[in-house]
Amino acid sequence: MPENTLQKPTSFFKRAKVALPDFALGALLGTVVFLLIYGVSTLNVTYDSWIYCGYIETDIIQSYGGWMYLRQAPWEWPLTVANNLAAPVGTSISFTDSVPLVGIFFKLFAPVLPQTFQYFGIYNLFNFAMQGGFAFLLLRGFKFSRVYTGLAALLFITAPVFVERAFRHSALASQWLILAALWLYFASRRPGVSFPIVGFTVVCTLAVGLHFYFLPMLYAIFLAAILYQIFARKKVLRYLLYLGGSFVPVLGMSYVLGILTRGGDGSASGFGSYSLNLNALFNPTSFNWYAADKRLAWSTFLPVLPQHKQQYDAFNYLGAGVLLVLCVMAVYGLVRLVAAVVKKQGAPLNRAWAFVKSHGGLFFVCGCLTVYAISNVVTLNASTLFTYPLPEFVLILCGIFRSSGRLFWVCNYLLILAAVVFVGRAPAGKWRTVVLAVVVAVQLADISGTLAQKHNYFANGPLVEQTDYVTPGWQFMAEHYDNFYYLENLFYYDLTSGIIRYNPKAQTNAILANRGSFDGVFATYDEYAGLLKSGQPLPENMVYVCENPEIFAEILQYLHPDARGYQVGRFYLFANPVPGNPLPEVLPLAAK
C-alpha cells in the first residue's frame, strides 16, 4: 500500500457513524429471524419452566442457577462471586456460563425485579440482533448493495454454528464478537482509516464479560490486523504497544469478574476429546441429550457421519448452500491455476500470491486456530488417524481452552464470507444477487428441518417441567430449610437450581461451576458425614443430601434419634423434622 495514502488517516469511528443505518438494518433482520424461529415465549422474563425442561442438554439450567445464586448473594469482590454457592469458598458465575456482565447488570436491579426473572430469552434475541448488525457492517465493507448484503447476512444469522448454541449455551452464542472483530480487521486495511485500536480493545474486553472462550479467537484476528499494519507502515513498536496495551483492560475485566482469582488453575481435563473432526465442515450432526441417539441432524441433503463421542462440541457444519459455493470456488480456482501454469501466464499466479501475502497474517492465525482445534488427536469419522505427544505443561495450558473445536469458528465464518465474496465478485453482473438468492434458498432448505424443530419446540405452548423438583415434597424441603449440604460431589444442575428457586435465602456447598478451586468444599463431605454418623443432634435448618443408597443406609445406623431420613427421586436427605412435611419419614435405627 502506498505510504502517502496513510499519512493523514481519518478517525475510524467517524466513518463507523455513517454505517449506523446499515447496522440497524442488520439488527432488524436478525430480530426478525429470531422471532420466526423461536417466537416470543422466552422473552417473558417470568417464564422459566422452559429452562428447567433443559434445551438440547441441561447446561441452560446451570446458567440460570448461577444467575439465581448471584442475585440472592450479597455483593462481594470480585463482583461475580456468589458465596451462597459452593460454600464455604463461594464461586464465580463467570464459570457457570451465566453471561456474567449481564448477570451483574440485572443484579443492580434485583430488589425491584419480579421473584422469577430470567434474562436468557432477551439475551439470545440480543445476540441475533447483534449477529445481523455486524454481519451487515462486515459485508457492506465489500461495497455490496443492501439487497445483496441482506441476503448474505442471512447466511451469518442462520449459520449452523451460531443457531446451534442459541439457548443451549447462550453465552457462546455471542458470536457476533467474531463478526465485529472481522469487520474491524477488514476496515483497518482501507486507505485513510486510522487503526481501530479502541474497537479491538472493547471487543476483547467484552469477550471476558460474556464468555472467555472468545478471547483467543478475537486476539487471533487482532494479531492478524497488527501484522498487516506492521508490514504496511513499518512501525513495529507502535502496533506491538497497541496489542500489549489492550491486555490492561482485558486483565482488569478478568479480575473484576473473578476469572483470575476464582478459576483455580484455569485448566480442565479433556483436551483432545472435544476436538475438531476432519469431517466437521460437512458433518451435519450436533448434540441432543434428549434424542434416542443423542444427536440432532442438521441437513436435508447430506448424511450424518460418525465422530468421536465428545466431538459434538466441535460442531462446525457449514450448510449445503455454502458448501456448494466453496466447491465451485475450489474447482474454479484449480482450473485457473492449471491454465495459468500450462499457458505460462504469470499474472493470475502473481495476483493469487499478492492476495496471500496481503492477508498473510490472517492465513497464519487461521492455520494456528485450525491446528489447535484439531488438537494432538487427529480424527476422521470414527477413526483416530494419529496422535502426537505433548509435554505435560502444554496439556495443562491447552486445558484452559479444552473444547478446542470451538476455536475453528473464526475459520468457519471466514469460509462463509469467502463464499459470499466469490459470488459477489463473479462476472455475472446483475445475476449475482439471483445466484446468491439461490444459494441462500439451498442453505435454508438444507437446515429447514432443524429450524422447524426449534420453532415447534418453543411455539407449541408453555413447556411444563416434569421432574422431582416441582413436587410438593421437594418444595416443602426447599422452603423450610435454608442450608443444603451435599455429602458427595453431586454435579446436578437441576438439583442445585431446584433449591434456590423456592428459597432465595438458600445456601449450599454444591459446585455448579466448571472451573475453580474447591478443596474447601470437598473437605466438607467427610466433615458432614462424620457429624451424621456421630449420633449428635443435627443443627437446625440444615439438610444433608446424598445420592448413594448405601451411604443413606449406613448413616441411618448412627443418626440421632430426633433426625429423619427422606427420599426425593434418586436423592436421599437427612434433616430434623418440620411439621407438615408431605415426604414419608425414614426413622434412624436409634428411633426404632
Coordinates of C-alpha atoms in Angstrom, one line a residue:
M1 CA 0.0 0.0 0.0
P2 CA 1.5 3.4 -0.9
E3 CA 2.7 5.3 2.1
N4 CA 1.1 8.6 1.0
T5 CA -2.4 7.1 1.5
L6 CA -1.6 6.5 5.2
Q7 CA -0.2 9.9 6.1
K8 CA -3.4 11.5 7.5
P9 CA -5.8 8.8 8.5
T10 CA -9.3 9.9 9.4
S11 CA -11.0 8.6 12.6
F12 CA -12.3 5.1 12.3
F13 CA -15.3 5.9 14.4
K14 CA -16.2 8.9 12.2
R15 CA -16.6 6.5 9.4
A16 CA -18.3 4.0 11.6
K17 CA -21.1 6.5 12.3
V18 CA -22.0 6.5 8.7
A19 CA -22.5 2.8 8.9
L20 CA -25.1 3.0 11.7
P21 CA -28.1 2.7 9.3
D22 CA -26.6 -0.5 7.9
F23 CA -26.1 -1.9 11.4
A24 CA -29.7 -1.1 12.3
L25 CA -31.0 -2.9 9.2
G26 CA -28.9 -5.9 10.0
A27 CA -30.1 -5.9 13.7
L28 CA -33.7 -5.7 12.5
L29 CA -33.1 -8.6 10.2
G30 CA -31.6 -10.6 13.0
T31 CA -34.5 -9.8 15.2
V32 CA -37.0 -11.0 12.6
V33 CA -35.1 -14.2 12.1
F34 CA -35.1 -14.8 15.9
L35 CA -38.9 -14.3 16.2
L36 CA -39.5 -16.5 13.2
I37 CA -37.5 -19.4 14.7
Y38 CA -38.3 -19.1 18.4
G39 CA -41.3 -16.9 18.7
V40 CA -41.8 -14.7 21.8
S41 CA -42.4 -17.1 24.6
T42 CA -38.8 -17.0 26.0
L43 CA -38.9 -13.2 26.1
N44 CA -41.3 -13.4 29.1
V45 CA -38.8 -12.9 31.9
T46 CA -41.1 -14.6 34.4
Y47 CA -41.5 -17.8 32.3
D48 CA -38.6 -20.1 33.3
S49 CA -40.1 -23.6 33.0
W50 CA -38.6 -23.9 29.6
I51 CA -35.2 -23.6 31.2
Y52 CA -35.9 -26.3 33.8
C53 CA -37.0 -28.6 31.0
G54 CA -33.5 -28.3 29.6
Y55 CA -32.8 -27.4 26.0
I56 CA -30.6 -29.9 24.0
E57 CA -28.9 -30.6 27.3
T58 CA -29.1 -29.3 30.9
D59 CA -26.4 -26.6 30.6
I60 CA -29.1 -23.8 30.4
I61 CA -30.1 -24.9 33.9
Q62 CA -26.6 -24.4 35.1
S63 CA -26.5 -20.9 33.6
Y64 CA -29.8 -20.0 35.2
G65 CA -28.8 -21.4 38.5
G66 CA -25.6 -19.3 38.5
W67 CA -27.7 -16.2 38.0
M68 CA -30.2 -17.1 40.7
Y69 CA -27.5 -17.6 43.3
L70 CA -25.7 -14.4 42.3
R71 CA -28.9 -12.4 42.5
Q72 CA -29.6 -13.5 46.1
A73 CA -25.9 -13.3 47.3
P74 CA -24.6 -10.2 49.0
W75 CA -22.3 -8.1 46.9
E76 CA -18.8 -9.4 47.1
W77 CA -15.4 -8.8 45.4
P78 CA -15.0 -9.9 42.7
L79 CA -18.4 -8.8 41.6
T80 CA -19.4 -12.2 40.1
V81 CA -18.8 -14.2 43.4
A82 CA -21.8 -16.0 44.9
N83 CA -20.8 -17.1 48.4
N84 CA -24.1 -18.9 48.9
L85 CA -22.9 -21.4 46.3
A86 CA -20.0 -23.8 46.8
A87 CA -19.9 -22.8 50.4
P88 CA -17.7 -22.2 52.3
V89 CA -15.4 -20.9 49.5
G90 CA -18.0 -19.5 47.0
T91 CA -17.8 -19.5 43.3
S92 CA -17.8 -17.1 40.3
I93 CA -20.7 -17.2 37.8
S94 CA -18.1 -16.5 35.1
F95 CA -17.7 -20.3 35.2
T96 CA -21.4 -21.2 35.2
D97 CA -21.9 -19.7 31.7
S98 CA -24.3 -17.2 33.1
V99 CA -23.2 -14.3 30.9
P100 CA -21.5 -12.5 33.9
L101 CA -21.8 -8.9 32.6
V102 CA -25.5 -9.4 32.1
G103 CA -25.9 -11.0 35.5
I104 CA -24.1 -8.1 37.2
F105 CA -26.2 -5.6 35.3
F106 CA -29.5 -7.2 36.4
K107 CA -28.3 -7.7 40.0
L108 CA -28.2 -4.0 40.3
F109 CA -32.0 -4.1 39.9
A110 CA -32.5 -7.2 41.9
P111 CA -34.7 -5.6 44.6
V112 CA -37.3 -4.4 42.0
L113 CA -37.2 -7.4 39.7
P114 CA -40.0 -10.0 39.9
Q115 CA -39.4 -13.0 42.1
T116 CA -38.9 -15.2 39.0
F117 CA -36.6 -13.4 36.4
Q118 CA -34.7 -15.0 33.6
Y119 CA -32.8 -12.9 31.0
F120 CA -31.7 -15.7 28.7
G121 CA -34.6 -15.2 26.2
I122 CA -33.9 -11.5 25.7
Y123 CA -30.1 -12.1 25.7
N124 CA -30.5 -14.6 22.8
L125 CA -32.7 -12.0 21.0
F126 CA -29.9 -9.5 21.6
N127 CA -27.4 -12.0 20.1
F128 CA -29.4 -12.4 16.9
A129 CA -29.8 -8.6 16.5
M130 CA -26.0 -8.1 17.0
Q131 CA -25.2 -11.0 14.7
G132 CA -27.3 -9.3 12.0
G133 CA -25.9 -5.9 12.7
F134 CA -22.2 -6.9 12.5
A135 CA -22.9 -9.2 9.5
F136 CA -24.3 -6.1 7.7
L137 CA -21.3 -4.0 8.6
L138 CA -18.8 -6.7 7.6
L139 CA -20.5 -7.2 4.2
R140 CA -21.1 -3.6 3.4
G141 CA -17.4 -3.1 3.7
F142 CA -17.1 -5.0 0.5
K143 CA -19.3 -2.5 -1.3
F144 CA -22.2 -4.9 -1.9
S145 CA -25.7 -3.4 -2.3
R146 CA -28.1 -3.5 0.6
V147 CA -30.2 -6.2 -1.2
Y148 CA -27.2 -8.4 -1.7
T149 CA -26.0 -7.7 1.8
G150 CA -29.3 -8.6 3.3
L151 CA -29.4 -12.0 1.5
A152 CA -25.7 -12.6 2.5
A153 CA -26.4 -11.6 6.1
L154 CA -29.0 -14.4 6.3
L155 CA -26.1 -16.9 5.9
F156 CA -24.5 -15.5 9.0
I157 CA -27.6 -15.1 11.1
T158 CA -28.7 -18.7 10.3
A159 CA -25.1 -20.1 10.4
P160 CA -25.4 -23.6 12.0
V161 CA -22.6 -22.9 14.4
F162 CA -24.5 -19.8 15.7
V163 CA -28.0 -21.2 15.8
E164 CA -26.7 -24.4 17.5
R165 CA -25.5 -22.5 20.5
A166 CA -28.6 -20.3 21.0
F167 CA -30.4 -21.3 24.2
R168 CA -28.1 -24.3 24.6
H169 CA -25.1 -22.2 25.5
S170 CA -26.4 -18.6 25.5
A171 CA -23.0 -17.1 26.3
L172 CA -21.3 -19.0 23.5
A173 CA -24.0 -17.6 21.1
S174 CA -22.2 -14.2 21.4
Q175 CA -20.5 -15.0 18.1
W176 CA -21.2 -11.5 16.9
L177 CA -18.0 -10.7 18.7
I178 CA -16.2 -12.6 15.9
L179 CA -18.0 -10.8 13.2
A180 CA -17.2 -7.5 14.9
A181 CA -13.5 -8.4 15.0
L182 CA -13.6 -9.4 11.3
W183 CA -15.3 -6.1 10.5
L184 CA -12.5 -4.2 12.3
Y185 CA -9.9 -6.3 10.6
F186 CA -11.1 -5.5 7.1
A187 CA -11.9 -1.9 7.9
S188 CA -8.5 -1.3 9.3
R189 CA -6.9 -2.2 6.0
R190 CA -8.7 0.5 4.0
P191 CA -6.7 3.6 2.9
G192 CA -7.1 6.7 5.0
V193 CA -8.6 4.9 8.1
S194 CA -6.9 5.1 11.5
F195 CA -6.3 1.8 13.2
P196 CA -9.3 0.8 15.3
I197 CA -7.3 0.0 18.5
V198 CA -10.3 1.1 20.7
G199 CA -12.6 -1.1 18.8
F200 CA -10.4 -4.2 19.1
T201 CA -9.8 -3.5 22.8
V202 CA -13.5 -3.1 23.5
V203 CA -14.4 -6.3 21.7
C204 CA -11.7 -8.3 23.5
T205 CA -12.7 -6.8 26.9
L206 CA -16.4 -7.6 26.2
A207 CA -15.5 -11.2 25.5
V208 CA -14.2 -11.6 29.1
G209 CA -17.6 -10.5 30.4
L210 CA -19.6 -12.7 28.0
H211 CA -17.5 -15.9 27.6
F212 CA -13.8 -16.1 27.9
Y213 CA -13.6 -18.7 25.2
F214 CA -13.8 -15.9 22.6
L215 CA -10.6 -14.4 23.8
P216 CA -8.1 -16.5 21.7
M217 CA -10.4 -16.1 18.6
L218 CA -10.6 -12.4 18.9
Y219 CA -6.9 -11.9 19.7
A220 CA -6.1 -14.1 16.7
I221 CA -8.0 -11.6 14.4
F222 CA -6.4 -8.7 16.3
L223 CA -2.9 -10.1 15.7
A224 CA -3.6 -10.6 12.0
A225 CA -4.6 -6.9 11.8
I226 CA -1.5 -5.9 13.7
L227 CA 0.8 -7.9 11.5
Y228 CA -0.7 -6.3 8.4
Q229 CA -0.1 -2.8 9.8
I230 CA 3.5 -3.6 10.9
F231 CA 4.4 -4.7 7.3
A232 CA 2.4 -1.9 5.7
R233 CA 3.6 1.0 7.9
K234 CA 6.9 -0.4 9.1
K235 CA 6.2 0.8 12.7
V236 CA 6.7 -2.3 14.8
L237 CA 6.9 -0.7 18.2
R238 CA 3.7 1.3 17.9
Y239 CA 1.5 -1.6 16.9
L240 CA 3.0 -4.0 19.4
L241 CA 2.2 -1.4 22.0
Y242 CA -1.3 -1.3 20.7
L243 CA -1.5 -5.1 21.2
G244 CA 0.1 -5.1 24.6
G245 CA -1.9 -2.1 25.8
S246 CA -5.2 -4.0 25.1
F247 CA -4.2 -6.5 27.8
V248 CA -4.7 -3.9 30.5
P249 CA -8.5 -3.6 30.3
V250 CA -8.8 -7.3 29.5
L251 CA -6.9 -8.3 32.6
G252 CA -8.7 -5.7 34.6
M253 CA -12.1 -7.0 33.5
S254 CA -10.9 -10.6 34.2
Y255 CA -10.0 -9.5 37.8
V256 CA -13.3 -7.7 38.3
L257 CA -15.3 -10.8 37.1
G258 CA -13.2 -13.2 39.2
I259 CA -11.7 -15.1 36.3
L260 CA -8.2 -14.6 37.5
T261 CA -8.9 -15.3 41.2
R262 CA -11.8 -17.8 41.3
G263 CA -10.9 -20.1 38.4
G264 CA -8.4 -22.3 40.2
D265 CA -5.5 -23.1 37.8
G266 CA -7.9 -22.4 35.0
S267 CA -7.3 -25.7 33.4
A268 CA -9.6 -28.8 32.9
S269 CA -9.1 -32.2 31.5
G270 CA -10.4 -33.2 28.1
F271 CA -8.1 -31.5 25.6
G272 CA -8.1 -33.8 22.6
S273 CA -11.6 -35.2 23.3
Y274 CA -13.6 -32.0 22.4
S275 CA -11.6 -31.6 19.2
L276 CA -12.4 -30.9 15.6
N277 CA -13.0 -33.9 13.5
L278 CA -11.7 -33.6 9.9
N279 CA -15.3 -34.2 8.7
A280 CA -16.7 -31.3 10.8
L281 CA -17.4 -28.9 7.9
F282 CA -19.7 -31.3 6.1
N283 CA -20.9 -33.5 9.0
P284 CA -24.4 -32.2 9.9
T285 CA -24.8 -33.6 13.4
S286 CA -24.7 -31.9 16.8
F287 CA -25.6 -33.0 20.3
N288 CA -29.1 -33.6 21.6
W289 CA -29.2 -35.2 25.1
Y290 CA -32.9 -35.9 24.8
A291 CA -32.8 -37.8 21.5
A292 CA -32.5 -41.6 21.5
D293 CA -29.2 -41.5 19.6
K294 CA -28.1 -38.3 21.4
R295 CA -27.8 -36.5 18.0
L296 CA -29.5 -33.7 16.1
A297 CA -29.3 -33.9 12.3
W298 CA -28.9 -30.6 10.6
S299 CA -29.1 -31.4 6.9
T300 CA -31.9 -32.3 4.5
F301 CA -29.3 -33.3 1.8
L302 CA -26.2 -34.6 3.5
P303 CA -25.9 -37.8 5.6
V304 CA -24.8 -37.8 9.2
L305 CA -21.2 -39.1 9.6
P306 CA -19.7 -40.8 12.6
Q307 CA -17.4 -38.9 15.0
H308 CA -15.9 -39.4 18.4
K309 CA -18.1 -39.1 21.5
Q310 CA -17.3 -35.6 22.7
Q311 CA -16.8 -34.1 19.3
Y312 CA -20.4 -32.9 19.3
D313 CA -19.0 -29.7 20.9
A314 CA -16.8 -29.1 17.9
F315 CA -19.8 -28.8 15.6
N316 CA -18.8 -26.7 12.6
Y317 CA -21.2 -27.7 9.8
L318 CA -21.3 -25.0 7.1
G319 CA -24.6 -25.9 5.4
A320 CA -25.2 -27.2 1.9
G321 CA -25.5 -23.8 0.2
V322 CA -22.2 -22.6 1.5
L323 CA -20.5 -25.9 0.7
L324 CA -21.8 -25.8 -2.8
V325 CA -20.3 -22.4 -3.4
L326 CA -17.0 -23.4 -1.9
C327 CA -16.8 -26.5 -4.1
V328 CA -17.4 -24.3 -7.2
M329 CA -14.9 -21.8 -6.0
A330 CA -12.3 -24.6 -5.4
V331 CA -12.9 -26.0 -8.9
Y332 CA -12.8 -22.6 -10.5
G333 CA -9.5 -21.7 -8.7
L334 CA -7.9 -25.0 -9.6
V335 CA -8.9 -24.6 -13.3
R336 CA -7.5 -21.1 -13.4
L337 CA -4.3 -22.2 -11.7
V338 CA -3.7 -25.1 -14.1
A339 CA -4.5 -22.9 -17.1
A340 CA -2.0 -20.3 -15.9
V341 CA 0.7 -22.9 -15.4
V342 CA 0.0 -24.6 -18.8
K343 CA -0.1 -21.3 -20.7
K344 CA 2.8 -19.8 -18.6
Q345 CA 0.7 -16.9 -17.6
G346 CA 2.3 -15.1 -14.7
A347 CA -0.4 -12.5 -13.9
P348 CA -3.0 -14.9 -12.3
L349 CA -0.3 -16.5 -10.2
N350 CA 1.0 -13.1 -9.2
R351 CA -2.4 -11.9 -8.2
A352 CA -3.0 -15.0 -6.1
W353 CA 0.3 -14.7 -4.4
A354 CA -0.3 -11.0 -3.8
F355 CA -3.6 -11.9 -2.1
V356 CA -2.0 -14.5 0.1
K357 CA 0.8 -12.1 1.1
S358 CA -1.7 -9.2 1.8
H359 CA -3.7 -11.4 4.1
G360 CA -0.7 -13.4 5.3
G361 CA -1.4 -12.6 9.0
L362 CA -5.0 -13.9 8.7
F363 CA -3.9 -17.1 7.0
F364 CA -1.3 -17.6 9.7
V365 CA -3.6 -17.2 12.6
C366 CA -6.3 -19.3 10.9
G367 CA -3.7 -22.0 10.5
C368 CA -2.8 -21.9 14.2
L369 CA -6.5 -22.0 15.2
T370 CA -7.1 -24.9 12.9
V371 CA -4.2 -26.9 14.3
Y372 CA -5.3 -26.2 17.9
A373 CA -8.9 -27.1 17.0
I374 CA -7.9 -30.5 15.6
S375 CA -5.6 -31.0 18.7
N376 CA -3.0 -33.6 19.1
V377 CA -5.6 -36.3 18.5
V378 CA -6.3 -36.2 14.7
T379 CA -9.6 -37.9 13.8
L380 CA -11.6 -38.6 10.7
N381 CA -15.1 -40.0 11.2
A382 CA -14.9 -42.6 14.0
S383 CA -11.2 -43.3 13.3
T384 CA -8.2 -41.8 15.1
L385 CA -5.7 -41.3 12.3
F386 CA -2.8 -40.5 14.6
T387 CA -1.8 -38.7 17.8
Y388 CA 1.3 -36.9 18.8
P389 CA 2.6 -36.4 22.4
L390 CA 2.6 -33.0 24.1
P391 CA 4.6 -32.0 27.2
E392 CA 2.5 -32.1 30.4
F393 CA 2.8 -28.3 30.9
V394 CA 1.4 -27.8 27.3
L395 CA -1.5 -30.1 28.0
I396 CA -2.3 -28.1 31.2
L397 CA -2.2 -24.8 29.2
C398 CA -4.4 -26.3 26.5
G399 CA -6.8 -27.4 29.2
I400 CA -7.7 -23.8 29.7
F401 CA -9.5 -24.0 26.3
R402 CA -10.1 -27.7 26.3
S403 CA -13.0 -27.6 23.9
S404 CA -10.6 -26.8 21.1
G405 CA -13.1 -27.3 18.3
R406 CA -14.8 -24.0 19.1
L407 CA -11.7 -22.1 18.1
F408 CA -12.4 -23.0 14.5
W409 CA -15.4 -20.7 14.4
V410 CA -13.2 -17.9 13.1
C411 CA -12.4 -20.0 10.1
N412 CA -16.0 -21.1 9.7
Y413 CA -17.2 -17.5 9.4
L414 CA -14.4 -16.7 7.0
L415 CA -15.4 -19.6 4.8
I416 CA -19.0 -18.2 4.7
L417 CA -17.6 -14.8 3.9
A418 CA -15.4 -16.3 1.1
A419 CA -18.5 -17.9 -0.4
V420 CA -20.4 -14.6 -0.3
V421 CA -17.5 -12.6 -1.8
F422 CA -16.9 -15.2 -4.5
V423 CA -20.5 -14.9 -5.7
G424 CA -20.4 -11.1 -5.3
R425 CA -17.3 -10.8 -7.4
A426 CA -18.4 -13.2 -10.1
P427 CA -18.6 -11.8 -13.6
A428 CA -22.4 -12.4 -13.6
G429 CA -23.4 -8.8 -13.3
K430 CA -27.0 -8.3 -12.2
W431 CA -27.3 -12.1 -11.8
R432 CA -25.1 -12.1 -8.8
T433 CA -28.0 -11.3 -6.5
V434 CA -30.1 -14.0 -8.1
V435 CA -27.3 -16.6 -7.7
L436 CA -26.9 -15.6 -4.1
A437 CA -30.6 -15.9 -3.5
V438 CA -30.5 -19.5 -4.9
V439 CA -27.6 -20.2 -2.5
V440 CA -29.5 -18.9 0.4
A441 CA -32.5 -20.9 -0.6
V442 CA -30.4 -24.1 -0.7
Q443 CA -28.9 -23.3 2.6
L444 CA -32.2 -22.7 4.3
A445 CA -33.8 -25.7 2.7
D446 CA -30.8 -27.8 4.0
I447 CA -31.2 -26.8 7.6
S448 CA -35.0 -26.3 7.5
G449 CA -35.7 -29.4 9.4
T450 CA -33.7 -28.3 12.4
L451 CA -35.1 -24.8 12.3
A452 CA -38.6 -26.2 12.2
Q453 CA -37.8 -28.5 15.2
K454 CA -36.6 -25.5 17.2
H455 CA -39.6 -23.4 16.2
N456 CA -42.1 -26.2 17.2
Y457 CA -40.3 -26.8 20.5
F458 CA -40.8 -23.2 21.7
A459 CA -44.0 -22.4 19.8
N460 CA -46.3 -25.3 20.9
G461 CA -47.4 -23.7 24.2
P462 CA -45.7 -23.4 27.6
L463 CA -43.2 -26.1 28.4
V464 CA -44.1 -27.8 31.6
E465 CA -41.3 -29.3 33.8
Q466 CA -41.8 -32.9 34.9
T467 CA -39.2 -33.5 37.5
D468 CA -38.8 -34.4 41.2
Y469 CA -38.1 -30.7 41.9
V470 CA -41.6 -29.5 41.3
T471 CA -43.2 -32.0 43.7
P472 CA -44.9 -30.8 46.9
G473 CA -42.3 -32.7 49.0
W474 CA -39.3 -31.0 47.4
Q475 CA -40.9 -27.6 47.5
F476 CA -41.6 -28.1 51.2
M477 CA -38.0 -29.0 52.0
A478 CA -36.6 -26.1 49.9
E479 CA -39.0 -23.6 51.6
H480 CA -38.5 -24.7 55.2
Y481 CA -34.7 -25.2 55.2
D482 CA -32.1 -22.6 54.3
N483 CA -28.9 -24.8 54.2
F484 CA -28.4 -27.7 51.8
Y485 CA -25.1 -29.5 52.1
Y486 CA -24.0 -32.4 49.9
L487 CA -22.2 -35.5 51.3
E488 CA -20.7 -36.2 47.9
N489 CA -19.9 -34.3 44.7
L490 CA -23.4 -34.1 43.1
F491 CA -22.8 -32.2 39.9
Y492 CA -26.5 -32.0 39.0
Y493 CA -27.7 -28.6 37.7
D494 CA -31.4 -29.3 38.2
L495 CA -30.9 -30.4 41.9
T496 CA -28.8 -27.3 42.8
S497 CA -31.0 -24.9 40.9
G498 CA -34.1 -26.6 42.4
I499 CA -33.1 -25.3 45.8
I500 CA -32.7 -21.6 45.2
R501 CA -35.9 -21.4 43.0
Y502 CA -38.1 -21.9 46.1
N503 CA -35.9 -20.3 48.8
P504 CA -33.9 -17.1 48.0
K505 CA -32.1 -17.5 51.3
A506 CA -30.8 -20.9 50.5
Q507 CA -27.1 -21.7 50.8
T508 CA -25.3 -24.8 49.6
N509 CA -21.9 -26.4 49.1
A510 CA -23.0 -27.6 45.7
I511 CA -20.5 -27.0 42.9
L512 CA -22.2 -25.5 39.8
A513 CA -19.1 -24.1 38.1
N514 CA -16.8 -25.7 35.5
R515 CA -13.6 -24.1 36.9
G516 CA -12.5 -23.2 40.4
S517 CA -10.5 -24.3 43.5
F518 CA -12.9 -26.4 45.6
D519 CA -10.7 -28.2 48.1
G520 CA -12.6 -26.4 50.8
V521 CA -15.9 -27.8 49.5
F522 CA -14.6 -31.4 49.1
A523 CA -13.4 -31.3 52.8
T524 CA -17.0 -30.7 53.9
Y525 CA -18.2 -34.0 52.6
D526 CA -16.3 -36.1 55.2
E527 CA -17.0 -33.4 57.8
Y528 CA -20.8 -33.6 57.5
A529 CA -20.8 -37.4 57.0
G530 CA -18.8 -37.6 60.3
L531 CA -21.3 -35.4 62.0
L532 CA -24.2 -37.6 60.9
K533 CA -22.5 -40.8 61.9
S534 CA -21.5 -39.4 65.3
G535 CA -25.1 -39.6 66.6
Q536 CA -25.0 -36.0 67.7
P537 CA -28.1 -33.7 67.3
L538 CA -28.3 -32.1 63.9
P539 CA -28.1 -28.3 63.5
E540 CA -31.5 -26.7 62.9
N541 CA -32.4 -25.5 59.4
M542 CA -29.9 -27.9 57.8
V543 CA -30.5 -30.6 55.1
Y544 CA -27.8 -33.1 54.1
V545 CA -28.0 -34.7 50.7
C546 CA -26.6 -37.8 49.1
E547 CA -27.3 -40.0 46.1
N548 CA -25.7 -43.3 47.1
P549 CA -28.3 -45.5 48.9
E550 CA -25.5 -47.3 50.7
I551 CA -24.4 -44.1 52.3
F552 CA -28.0 -43.4 53.2
A553 CA -28.4 -46.8 54.8
E554 CA -25.1 -46.6 56.7
I555 CA -25.9 -43.1 58.2
L556 CA -29.3 -44.3 59.4
Q557 CA -27.5 -46.8 61.6
Y558 CA -25.9 -43.9 63.6
L559 CA -28.2 -40.9 63.0
H560 CA -29.5 -39.1 66.1
P561 CA -33.0 -40.4 67.0
D562 CA -34.6 -37.0 66.6
A563 CA -33.4 -36.6 63.0
R564 CA -35.2 -38.2 60.0
G565 CA -34.3 -39.5 56.5
Y566 CA -36.3 -38.7 53.4
Q567 CA -36.1 -39.5 49.7
V568 CA -36.8 -37.3 46.7
G569 CA -36.4 -39.1 43.4
R570 CA -32.9 -40.5 43.3
F571 CA -31.6 -38.4 46.2
Y572 CA -31.7 -39.0 50.0
L573 CA -32.0 -36.3 52.6
F574 CA -31.3 -36.0 56.3
A575 CA -32.8 -33.3 58.5
N576 CA -34.6 -32.5 61.7
P577 CA -38.3 -32.9 61.0
V578 CA -40.7 -30.0 60.4
P579 CA -44.4 -30.5 60.9
G580 CA -46.4 -30.7 57.7
N581 CA -43.7 -32.3 55.6
P582 CA -45.5 -34.5 53.0
L583 CA -42.5 -36.7 52.4
P584 CA -42.5 -40.1 54.1
E585 CA -40.1 -40.3 57.0
V586 CA -37.4 -42.9 57.4
L587 CA -36.5 -43.4 61.0
P588 CA -32.9 -43.8 62.2
L589 CA -32.1 -47.1 64.0
A590 CA -31.9 -45.3 67.3
A591 CA -35.5 -44.1 67.0
K592 CA -37.0 -47.6 66.2

